[in-house]
Coordinates of C-alpha atoms and ligand atoms in Angstrom, one line a residue:
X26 CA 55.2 11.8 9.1
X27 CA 57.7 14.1 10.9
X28 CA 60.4 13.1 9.1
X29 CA 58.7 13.9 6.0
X30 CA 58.3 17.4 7.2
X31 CA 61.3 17.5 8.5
X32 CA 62.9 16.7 5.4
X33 CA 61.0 19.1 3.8
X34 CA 61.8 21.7 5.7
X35 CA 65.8 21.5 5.0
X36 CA 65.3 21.0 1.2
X37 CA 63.9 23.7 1.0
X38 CA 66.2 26.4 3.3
X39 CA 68.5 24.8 1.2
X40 CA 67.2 25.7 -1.9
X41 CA 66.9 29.3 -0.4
X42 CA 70.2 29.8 -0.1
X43 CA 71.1 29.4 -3.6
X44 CA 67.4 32.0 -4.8
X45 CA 68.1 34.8 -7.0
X46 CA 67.7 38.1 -5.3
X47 CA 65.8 39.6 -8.4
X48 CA 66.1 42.9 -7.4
X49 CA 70.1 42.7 -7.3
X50 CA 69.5 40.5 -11.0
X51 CA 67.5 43.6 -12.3
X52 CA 70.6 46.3 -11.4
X53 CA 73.0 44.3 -12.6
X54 CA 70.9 44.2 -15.9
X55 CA 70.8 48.0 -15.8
X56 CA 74.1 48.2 -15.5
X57 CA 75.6 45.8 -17.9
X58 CA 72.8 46.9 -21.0
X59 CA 72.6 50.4 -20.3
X60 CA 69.3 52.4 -18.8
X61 CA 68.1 52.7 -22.5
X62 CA 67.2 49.6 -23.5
X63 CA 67.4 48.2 -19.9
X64 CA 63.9 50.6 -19.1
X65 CA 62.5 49.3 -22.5
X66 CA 62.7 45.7 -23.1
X67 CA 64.4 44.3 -19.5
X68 CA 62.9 45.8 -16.3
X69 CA 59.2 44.2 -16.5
X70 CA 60.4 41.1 -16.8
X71 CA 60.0 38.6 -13.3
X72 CA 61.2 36.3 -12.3
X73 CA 58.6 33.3 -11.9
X74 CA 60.1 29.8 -11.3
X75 CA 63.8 29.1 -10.3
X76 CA 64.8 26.1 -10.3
X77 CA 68.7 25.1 -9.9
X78 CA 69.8 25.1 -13.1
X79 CA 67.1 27.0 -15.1
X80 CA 64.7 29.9 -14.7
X81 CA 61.9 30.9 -16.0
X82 CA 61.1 34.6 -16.9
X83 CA 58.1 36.1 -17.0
X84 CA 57.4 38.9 -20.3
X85 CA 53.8 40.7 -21.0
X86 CA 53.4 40.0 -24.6
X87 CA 54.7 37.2 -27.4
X88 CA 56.0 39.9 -28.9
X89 CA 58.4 40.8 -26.6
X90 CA 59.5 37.7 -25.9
X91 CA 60.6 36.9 -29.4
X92 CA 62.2 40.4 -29.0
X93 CA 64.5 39.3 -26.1
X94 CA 65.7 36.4 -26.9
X95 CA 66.3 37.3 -30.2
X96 CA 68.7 40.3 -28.8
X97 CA 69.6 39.3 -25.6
X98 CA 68.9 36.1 -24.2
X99 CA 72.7 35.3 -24.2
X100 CA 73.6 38.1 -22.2
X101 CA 71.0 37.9 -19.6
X102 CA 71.9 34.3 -19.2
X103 CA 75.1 34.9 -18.6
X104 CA 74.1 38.0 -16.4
X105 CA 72.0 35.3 -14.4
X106 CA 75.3 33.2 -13.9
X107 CA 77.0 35.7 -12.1
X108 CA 74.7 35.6 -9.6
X109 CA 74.1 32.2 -10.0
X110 CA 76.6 29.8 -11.3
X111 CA 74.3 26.8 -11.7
X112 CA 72.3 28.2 -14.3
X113 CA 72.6 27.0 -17.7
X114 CA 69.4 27.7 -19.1
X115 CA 66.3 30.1 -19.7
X116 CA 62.8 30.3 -20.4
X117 CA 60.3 32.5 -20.7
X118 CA 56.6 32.3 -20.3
X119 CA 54.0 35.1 -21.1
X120 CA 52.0 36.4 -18.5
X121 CA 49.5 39.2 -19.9
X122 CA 48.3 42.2 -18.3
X123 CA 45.6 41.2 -16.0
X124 CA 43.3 44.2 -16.2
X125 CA 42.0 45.6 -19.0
X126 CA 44.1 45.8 -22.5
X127 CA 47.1 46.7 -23.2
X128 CA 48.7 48.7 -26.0
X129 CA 51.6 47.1 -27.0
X130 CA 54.2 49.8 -27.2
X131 CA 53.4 51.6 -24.0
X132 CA 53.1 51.3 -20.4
X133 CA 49.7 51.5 -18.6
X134 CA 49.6 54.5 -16.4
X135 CA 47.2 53.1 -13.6
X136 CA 44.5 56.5 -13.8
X137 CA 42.2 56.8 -11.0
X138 CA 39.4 58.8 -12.1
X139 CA 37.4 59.9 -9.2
X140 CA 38.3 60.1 -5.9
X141 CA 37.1 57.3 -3.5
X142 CA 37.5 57.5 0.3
X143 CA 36.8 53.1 0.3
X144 CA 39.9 51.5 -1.2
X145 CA 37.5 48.6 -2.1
X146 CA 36.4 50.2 -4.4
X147 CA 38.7 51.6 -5.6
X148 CA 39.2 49.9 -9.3
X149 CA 38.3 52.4 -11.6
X150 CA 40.5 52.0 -14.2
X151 CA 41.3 54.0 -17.8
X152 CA 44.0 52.7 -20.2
X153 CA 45.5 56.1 -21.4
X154 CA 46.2 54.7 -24.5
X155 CA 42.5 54.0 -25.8
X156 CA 41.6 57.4 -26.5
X157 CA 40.0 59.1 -29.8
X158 CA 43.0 60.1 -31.3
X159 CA 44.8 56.6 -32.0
X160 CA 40.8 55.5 -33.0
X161 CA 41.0 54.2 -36.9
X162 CA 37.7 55.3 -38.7
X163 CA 36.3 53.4 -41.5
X164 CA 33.1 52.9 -42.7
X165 CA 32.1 49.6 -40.3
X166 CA 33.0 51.8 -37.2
X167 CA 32.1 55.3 -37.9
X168 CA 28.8 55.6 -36.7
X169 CA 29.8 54.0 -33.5
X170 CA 32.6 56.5 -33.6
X171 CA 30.9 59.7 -34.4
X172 CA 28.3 58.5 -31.3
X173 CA 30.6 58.5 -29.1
X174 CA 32.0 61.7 -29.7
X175 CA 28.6 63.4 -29.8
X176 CA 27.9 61.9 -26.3
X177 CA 30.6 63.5 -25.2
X178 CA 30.3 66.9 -26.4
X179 CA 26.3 66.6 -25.1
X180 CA 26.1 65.0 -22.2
X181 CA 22.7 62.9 -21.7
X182 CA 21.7 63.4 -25.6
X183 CA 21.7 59.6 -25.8
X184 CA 20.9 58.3 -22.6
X185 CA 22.1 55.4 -22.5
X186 CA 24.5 54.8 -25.4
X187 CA 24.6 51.3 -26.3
X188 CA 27.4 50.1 -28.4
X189 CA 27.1 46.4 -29.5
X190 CA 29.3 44.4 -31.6
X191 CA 31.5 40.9 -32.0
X192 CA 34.5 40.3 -30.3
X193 CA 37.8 42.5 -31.0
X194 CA 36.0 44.9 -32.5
X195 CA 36.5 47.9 -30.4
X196 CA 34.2 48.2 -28.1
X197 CA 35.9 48.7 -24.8
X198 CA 38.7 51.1 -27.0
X199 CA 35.3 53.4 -27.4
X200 CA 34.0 53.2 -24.1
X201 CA 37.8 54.0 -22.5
X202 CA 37.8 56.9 -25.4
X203 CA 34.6 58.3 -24.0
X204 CA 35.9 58.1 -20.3
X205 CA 39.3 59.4 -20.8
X206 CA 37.2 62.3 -22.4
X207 CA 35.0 62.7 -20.0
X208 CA 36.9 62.6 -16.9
X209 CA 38.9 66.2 -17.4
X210 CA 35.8 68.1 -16.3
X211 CA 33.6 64.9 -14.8
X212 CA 33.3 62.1 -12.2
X213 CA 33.9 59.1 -14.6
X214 CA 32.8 55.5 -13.6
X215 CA 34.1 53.1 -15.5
X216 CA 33.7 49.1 -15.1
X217 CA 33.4 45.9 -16.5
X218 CA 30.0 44.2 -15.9
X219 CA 31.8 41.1 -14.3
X220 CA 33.8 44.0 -11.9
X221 CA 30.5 45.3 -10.9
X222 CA 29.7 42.0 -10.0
X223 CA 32.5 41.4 -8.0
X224 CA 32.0 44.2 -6.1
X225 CA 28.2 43.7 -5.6
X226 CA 29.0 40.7 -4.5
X227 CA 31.8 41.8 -2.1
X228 CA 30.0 44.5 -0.3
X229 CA 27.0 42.0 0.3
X230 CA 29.4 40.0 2.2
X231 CA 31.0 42.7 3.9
X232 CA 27.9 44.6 4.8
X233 CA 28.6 47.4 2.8
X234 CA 25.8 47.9 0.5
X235 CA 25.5 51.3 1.6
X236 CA 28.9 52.1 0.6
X237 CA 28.7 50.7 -2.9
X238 CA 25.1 52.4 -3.4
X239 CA 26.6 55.5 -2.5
X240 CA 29.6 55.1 -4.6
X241 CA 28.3 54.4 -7.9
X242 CA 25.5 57.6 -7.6
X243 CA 28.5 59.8 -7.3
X244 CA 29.3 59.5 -11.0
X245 CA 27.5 61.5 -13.5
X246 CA 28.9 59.5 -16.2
X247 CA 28.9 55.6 -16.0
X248 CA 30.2 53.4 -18.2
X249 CA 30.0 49.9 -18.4
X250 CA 31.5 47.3 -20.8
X251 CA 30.3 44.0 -21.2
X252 CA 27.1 43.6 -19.9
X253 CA 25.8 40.5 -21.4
X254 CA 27.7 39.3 -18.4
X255 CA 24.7 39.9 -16.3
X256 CA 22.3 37.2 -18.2
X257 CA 20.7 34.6 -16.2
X258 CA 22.2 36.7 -13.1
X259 CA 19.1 37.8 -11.3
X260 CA 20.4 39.3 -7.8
X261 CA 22.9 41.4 -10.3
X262 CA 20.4 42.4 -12.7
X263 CA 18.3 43.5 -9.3
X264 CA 20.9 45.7 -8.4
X265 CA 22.1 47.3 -11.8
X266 CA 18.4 48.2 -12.6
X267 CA 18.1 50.6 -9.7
X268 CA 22.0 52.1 -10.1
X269 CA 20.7 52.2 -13.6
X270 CA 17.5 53.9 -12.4
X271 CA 19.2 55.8 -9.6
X272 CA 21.9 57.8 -12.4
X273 CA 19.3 58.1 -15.2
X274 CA 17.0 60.0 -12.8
X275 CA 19.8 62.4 -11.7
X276 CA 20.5 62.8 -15.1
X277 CA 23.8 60.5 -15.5
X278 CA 25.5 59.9 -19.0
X279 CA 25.4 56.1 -19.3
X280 CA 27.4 53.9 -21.8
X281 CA 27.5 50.6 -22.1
X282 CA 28.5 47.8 -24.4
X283 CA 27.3 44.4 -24.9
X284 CA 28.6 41.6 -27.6
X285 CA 24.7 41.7 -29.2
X286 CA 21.7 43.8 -29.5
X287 CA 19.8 44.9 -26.2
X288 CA 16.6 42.6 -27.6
X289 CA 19.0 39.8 -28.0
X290 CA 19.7 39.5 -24.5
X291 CA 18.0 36.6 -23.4
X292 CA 18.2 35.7 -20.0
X293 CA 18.0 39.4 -19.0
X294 CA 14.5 41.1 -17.6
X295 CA 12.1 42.8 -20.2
X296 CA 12.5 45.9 -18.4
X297 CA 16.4 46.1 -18.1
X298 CA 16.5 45.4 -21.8
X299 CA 13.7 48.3 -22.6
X300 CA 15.7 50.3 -20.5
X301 CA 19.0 49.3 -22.1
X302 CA 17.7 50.6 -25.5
X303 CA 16.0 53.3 -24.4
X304 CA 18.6 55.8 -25.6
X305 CA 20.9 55.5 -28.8
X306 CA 21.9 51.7 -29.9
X307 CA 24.4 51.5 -32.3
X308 CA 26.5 48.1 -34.2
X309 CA 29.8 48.7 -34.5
X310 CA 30.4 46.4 -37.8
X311 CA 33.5 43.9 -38.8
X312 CA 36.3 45.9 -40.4
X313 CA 36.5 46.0 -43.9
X314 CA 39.3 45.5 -46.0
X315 CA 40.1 49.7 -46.3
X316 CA 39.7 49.8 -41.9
X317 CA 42.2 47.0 -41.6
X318 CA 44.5 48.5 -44.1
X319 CA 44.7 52.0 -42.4
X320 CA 44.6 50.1 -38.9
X321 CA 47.7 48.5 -40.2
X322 CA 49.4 51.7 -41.4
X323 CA 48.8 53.6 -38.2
X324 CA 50.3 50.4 -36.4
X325 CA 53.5 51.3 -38.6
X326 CA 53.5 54.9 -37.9
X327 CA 53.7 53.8 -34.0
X328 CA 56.0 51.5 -34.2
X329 CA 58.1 54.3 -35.9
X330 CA 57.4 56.9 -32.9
X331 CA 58.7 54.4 -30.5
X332 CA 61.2 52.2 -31.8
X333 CA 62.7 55.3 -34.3
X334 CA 62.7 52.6 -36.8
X335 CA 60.6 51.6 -39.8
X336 CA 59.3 48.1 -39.6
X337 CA 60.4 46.6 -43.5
X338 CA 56.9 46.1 -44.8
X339 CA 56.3 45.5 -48.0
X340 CA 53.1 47.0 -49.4
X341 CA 51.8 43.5 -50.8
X342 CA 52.3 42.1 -46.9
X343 CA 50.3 44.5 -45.4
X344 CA 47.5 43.7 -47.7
X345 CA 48.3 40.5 -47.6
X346 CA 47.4 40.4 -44.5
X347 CA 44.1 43.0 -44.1
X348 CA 42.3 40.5 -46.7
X349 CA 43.7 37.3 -45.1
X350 CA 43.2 38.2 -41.3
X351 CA 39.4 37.9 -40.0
X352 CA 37.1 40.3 -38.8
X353 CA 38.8 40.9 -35.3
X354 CA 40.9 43.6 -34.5
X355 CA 42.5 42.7 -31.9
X356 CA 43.8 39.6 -34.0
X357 CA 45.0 41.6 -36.7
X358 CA 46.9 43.8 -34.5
X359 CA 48.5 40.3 -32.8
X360 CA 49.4 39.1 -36.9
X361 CA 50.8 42.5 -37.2
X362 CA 53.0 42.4 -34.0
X363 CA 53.8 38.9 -35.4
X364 CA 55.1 40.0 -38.5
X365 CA 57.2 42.3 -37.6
X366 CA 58.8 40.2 -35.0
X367 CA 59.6 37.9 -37.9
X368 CA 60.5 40.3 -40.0
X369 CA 63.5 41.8 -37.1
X370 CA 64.4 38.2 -36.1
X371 CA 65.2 37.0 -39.6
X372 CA 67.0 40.2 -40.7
X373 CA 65.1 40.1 -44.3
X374 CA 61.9 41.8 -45.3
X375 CA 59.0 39.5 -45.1
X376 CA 57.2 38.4 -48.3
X377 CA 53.9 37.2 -48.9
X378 CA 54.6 33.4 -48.4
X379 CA 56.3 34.1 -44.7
X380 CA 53.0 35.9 -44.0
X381 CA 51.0 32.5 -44.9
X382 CA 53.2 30.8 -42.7
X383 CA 52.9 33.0 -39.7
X384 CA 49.2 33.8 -40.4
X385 CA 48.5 29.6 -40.4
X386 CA 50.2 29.4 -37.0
X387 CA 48.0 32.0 -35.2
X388 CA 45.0 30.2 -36.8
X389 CA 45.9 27.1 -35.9
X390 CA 47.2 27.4 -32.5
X391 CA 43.5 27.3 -31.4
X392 CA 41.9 25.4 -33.6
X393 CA 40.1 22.1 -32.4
X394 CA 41.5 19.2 -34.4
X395 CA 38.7 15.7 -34.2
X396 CA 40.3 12.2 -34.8
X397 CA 37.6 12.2 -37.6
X398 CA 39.8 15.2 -39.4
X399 CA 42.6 13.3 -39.0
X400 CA 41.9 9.8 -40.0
X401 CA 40.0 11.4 -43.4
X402 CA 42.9 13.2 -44.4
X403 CA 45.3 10.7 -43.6
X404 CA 43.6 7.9 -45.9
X405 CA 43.2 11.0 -48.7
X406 CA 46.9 11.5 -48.1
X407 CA 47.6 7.7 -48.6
X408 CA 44.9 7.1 -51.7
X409 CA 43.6 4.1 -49.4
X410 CA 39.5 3.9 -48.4
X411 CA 39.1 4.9 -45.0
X412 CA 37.5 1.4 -44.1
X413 CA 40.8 -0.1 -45.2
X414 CA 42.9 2.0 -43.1
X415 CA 40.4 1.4 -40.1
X416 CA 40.6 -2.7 -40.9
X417 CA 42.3 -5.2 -38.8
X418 CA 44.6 -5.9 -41.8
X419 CA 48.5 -5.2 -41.6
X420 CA 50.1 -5.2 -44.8
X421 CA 52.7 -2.2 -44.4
X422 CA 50.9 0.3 -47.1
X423 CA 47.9 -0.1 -44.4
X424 CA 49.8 0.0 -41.3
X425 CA 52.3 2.7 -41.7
X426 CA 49.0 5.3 -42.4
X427 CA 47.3 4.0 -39.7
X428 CA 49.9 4.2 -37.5
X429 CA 50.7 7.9 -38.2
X430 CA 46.9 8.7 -38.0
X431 CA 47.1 7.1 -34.5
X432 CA 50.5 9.3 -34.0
X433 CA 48.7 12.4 -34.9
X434 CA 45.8 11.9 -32.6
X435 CA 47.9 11.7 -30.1
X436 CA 49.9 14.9 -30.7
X437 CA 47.0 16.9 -32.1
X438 CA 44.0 16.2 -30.2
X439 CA 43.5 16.1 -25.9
X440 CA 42.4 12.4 -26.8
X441 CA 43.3 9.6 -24.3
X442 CA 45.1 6.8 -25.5
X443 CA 41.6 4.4 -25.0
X444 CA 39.7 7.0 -26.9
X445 CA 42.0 6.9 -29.2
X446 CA 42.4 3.5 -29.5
X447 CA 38.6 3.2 -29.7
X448 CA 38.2 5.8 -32.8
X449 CA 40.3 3.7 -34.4
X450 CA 38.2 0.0 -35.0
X451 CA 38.4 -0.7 -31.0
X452 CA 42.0 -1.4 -30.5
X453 CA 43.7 -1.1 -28.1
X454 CA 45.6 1.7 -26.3
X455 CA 48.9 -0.4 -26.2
X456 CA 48.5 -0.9 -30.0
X457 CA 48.3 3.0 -30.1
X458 CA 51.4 3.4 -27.9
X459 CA 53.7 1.3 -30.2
X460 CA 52.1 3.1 -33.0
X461 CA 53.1 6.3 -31.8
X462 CA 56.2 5.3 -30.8
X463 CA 57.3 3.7 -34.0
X464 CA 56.3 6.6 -35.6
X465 CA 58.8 8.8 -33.7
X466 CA 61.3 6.7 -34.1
X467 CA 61.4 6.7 -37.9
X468 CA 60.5 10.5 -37.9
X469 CA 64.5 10.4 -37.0
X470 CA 66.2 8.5 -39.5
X471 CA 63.3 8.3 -42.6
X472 CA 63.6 11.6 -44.2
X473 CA 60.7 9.6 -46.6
X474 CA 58.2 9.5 -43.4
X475 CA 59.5 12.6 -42.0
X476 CA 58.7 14.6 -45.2
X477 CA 55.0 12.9 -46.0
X478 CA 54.2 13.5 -41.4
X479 CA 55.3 17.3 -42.3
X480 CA 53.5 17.4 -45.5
X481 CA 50.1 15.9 -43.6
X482 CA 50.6 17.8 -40.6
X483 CA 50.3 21.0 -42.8
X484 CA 47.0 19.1 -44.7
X485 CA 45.7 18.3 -41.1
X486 CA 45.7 21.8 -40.0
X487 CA 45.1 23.8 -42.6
X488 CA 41.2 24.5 -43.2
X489 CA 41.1 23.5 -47.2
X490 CA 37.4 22.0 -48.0
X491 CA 39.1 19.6 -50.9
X492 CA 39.9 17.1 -48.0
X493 CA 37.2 18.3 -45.1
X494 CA 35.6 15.4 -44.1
Ligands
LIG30 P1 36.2 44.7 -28.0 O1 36.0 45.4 -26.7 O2 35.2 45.0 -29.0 O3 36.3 43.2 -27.8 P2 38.7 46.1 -28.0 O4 38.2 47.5 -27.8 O5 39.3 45.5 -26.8 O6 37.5 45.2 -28.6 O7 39.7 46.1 -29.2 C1 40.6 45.1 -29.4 C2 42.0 45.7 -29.8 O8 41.9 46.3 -31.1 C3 42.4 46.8 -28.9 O9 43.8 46.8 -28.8 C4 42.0 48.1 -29.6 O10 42.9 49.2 -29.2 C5 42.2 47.7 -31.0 N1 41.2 48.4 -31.9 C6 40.0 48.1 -32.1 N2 39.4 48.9 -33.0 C7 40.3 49.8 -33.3 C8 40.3 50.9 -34.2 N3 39.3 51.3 -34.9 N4 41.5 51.6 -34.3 C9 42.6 51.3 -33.6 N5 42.6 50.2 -32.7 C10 41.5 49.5 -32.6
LIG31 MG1 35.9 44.5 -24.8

């Protein structure tokens, strides 16, 4: 045992000796790329793993990863190498903002609204970039919208406001609008349901009830995002019915939103949910086509405030896109960021087909793939019966389908090897091994196999009915 620790010990003072001192790394970046574009695209970057001969870098968005190592990854290497010689190679890794969202092209300014004595609880947050102004309007939104700004200009008219609607849809955009707008001439509170939680939860342990009673009757507006996060929580519900009570009785503008209506909130006491629609509850709907054209188009106009650039968009892209993306904002904005990207990194204006391209990826990169999928598509791919492919027989047109179906499990799906082997007629996982292998063997020198595993990895992924299962 000691010598284990022991050993231990000088590995790692060794490895000390040759660790980055990131902050040196980050003037020497500054230096060497100029303030400009150091203060745009280089200083949030950390440094997360370092390992002897390669690093990995931490960036806030896909987006600006693409962006670096499109431009610069070369350079900063070779800006790493001065400091560290052993370095040949770098990776980065994207680590989003942990609180609240993020606009892409600026930086959060952390704005504390009130002013609380008790750091703990001190987490009331507004993203400066939600506000009114950069709030597209369309017909799905605009009652939700005009809400808003009516609670605003008449406090307590629609006590509480209750803004409900699928994910992405801009919900928490509104409810940062109305707080931003609120807090020049008001004490704002402004919190997530699972915060409140967090806190409740906190305070009970630490004693300080008292504290956290006290703090949330100091706002005359509260807002609060996400509160289906209280169902089937019955200590929190306890606790948000009398803040809830406690601000509507000294008159407090309330907002909150919630993912569905307040009578769909099961799980939740009656009273809480009469209370919850006791005011104004409005749906803020999907975006249609018109919304996530204009969305799009004032996307544009801020990429051209920040970057001084136009993004070469094409006008049949950019509806390409609003009728091809679905109903989630937040989604279409990530296509969006996506196409542009492309669009800098292959120095051409994107047409319509790149946009399928990138548009399959983002729908694909979560999609849930079953063995089922796979083995139907395969033996449509083939023109062989899916009993055949499944049988015990091993003539090669057979065999070299079932193999790759076996391959593709394996790559596509979190299957084990003995599930896998058991979807496929109860063989074994060593049969699917050698399967698999073979297959990637032949993937690099048969351009015949390479071309149909890339034509049926497209077919696997892609959503057309002709070959569902
Ligand atoms: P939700 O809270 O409903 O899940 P968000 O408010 O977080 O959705 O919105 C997701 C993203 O889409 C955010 O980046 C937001 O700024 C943006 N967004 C949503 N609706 C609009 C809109 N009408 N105009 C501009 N941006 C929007
Ligand atoms: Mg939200």
């Amino acid at each position: 045992m000691e010598k284990v620790s022991l050993k231990k010990t000088a590995s790692s003072s060794l490895l000390e000796e040759n660790v980055l001192n990131w902050n040196l790394v980050q003037k020497s970046f500054e230096k060497s790329f100029g303030s400009e574009i150091y203060s745009s695209w280089l200083k949030n970057i950390s440094l997360i793993k370092e390992y002897n001969d390669h690093v990995i870098l931490g960036v806030k968005t896909r987006f600006f990863r693409d962006w670096i190592t499109s431009r610069y990854a070369d350079k900063i290497l070779g800006e790493l190498k001065k400091h560290k010689i052993s370095i040949t190679r770098l990776e980065f890794r994207i680590e989003p903002e942990k609180t609240g969202n993020k606009s892409l092209f600026s930086n959060i300014q952390e704005n504390k609204i009130s002013e609380i004595k008790n750091s703990i609880l001190n987490y009331n947050r507004l993203n400066p970039n939600l506000n009114f102004d950069n709030f597209v309007v369309g017909q799905s939104n605009n009652l939700c919208f005009l809400s808003a700004k009516k609670t605003c200009s008449q406090l307590s008219r629609y006590n509480p406001l209750f803004i409900y609607g699928g994910v992405g849809l801009g919900k928490t955009h509104l409810l940062n609008a109305i707080g931003l707008e609120l807090s020049k001439n008001n004490t704002v509170m402004f919190i997530s349901a699972e915060r409140f939680m967090y806190q409740f939860i906190k305070s009970i342990k630490k004693n300080e009830m008292v504290n956290f009673k006290d703090f949330f009757r100091k706002a005359n507006v509260f807002i609060i995002d996400d509160i289906q996060f209280i169902r089937g929580k019955e200590g929190l519900q306890e606790e948000f019915f009398h803040t809830f009570n406690t601000l509507f009785d000294q008159s407090s503008q309330i907002v909150i939103s919630s993912d569905r209506a307040p009578n769909k909130l099961d799980r939740v006491q009656d009273r809480i949910k009469s209370r919850l629609s006791g005011g104004l509850v409005v749906d803020i709907g999907s975006p249609e086509y018109d919304l996530k054209l204009k969305i799009l188009r004032k996307k544009i106009s801020e990429y051209q405030n920040f970057f001084k650039e136009s993004p070469d968009l094409q006008e049949e892209v950019l509806s390409y896109v609003a009728k091809n993306s679905n109903s989630n904002i937040r989604e279409l904005i990530g296509i969006f960021n996506r196409v542009v990207a492309f669009g800098k990194m292959s120095k051409k204006p994107l047409n319509v087909n790149d946009c399928k391209i990138i548009l399959r990826d983002v729908y694909n990169s979560n999609k849930v793939i079953s063995i089922d999928k796979i083995q139907t598509v395969t033996s449509n791919f083939f023109s062989i019966s899916l009993n055949d492919m499944l049988s015990p027989r091993r003539s090669r047109p057979l065999a070299r389908p079932r193999q790759i179906a076996m391959y593709f499990a394996k790559k596509l799906t979190t299957r084990s090897l003995p599930e896998i082997g058991r979807k496929f007629a109860n063989r074994d996982h060593t049969t699917v091994i050698h399967a698999v292998k073979t297959i990637e063997k032949l993937l690099q020198n048969n351009e015949e196999i390479k071309k149909n595993v890339e034509e049926l990895k497209s077919l696997i992924l892609s959503d057309t009915n002709a070959i569902s299962n």
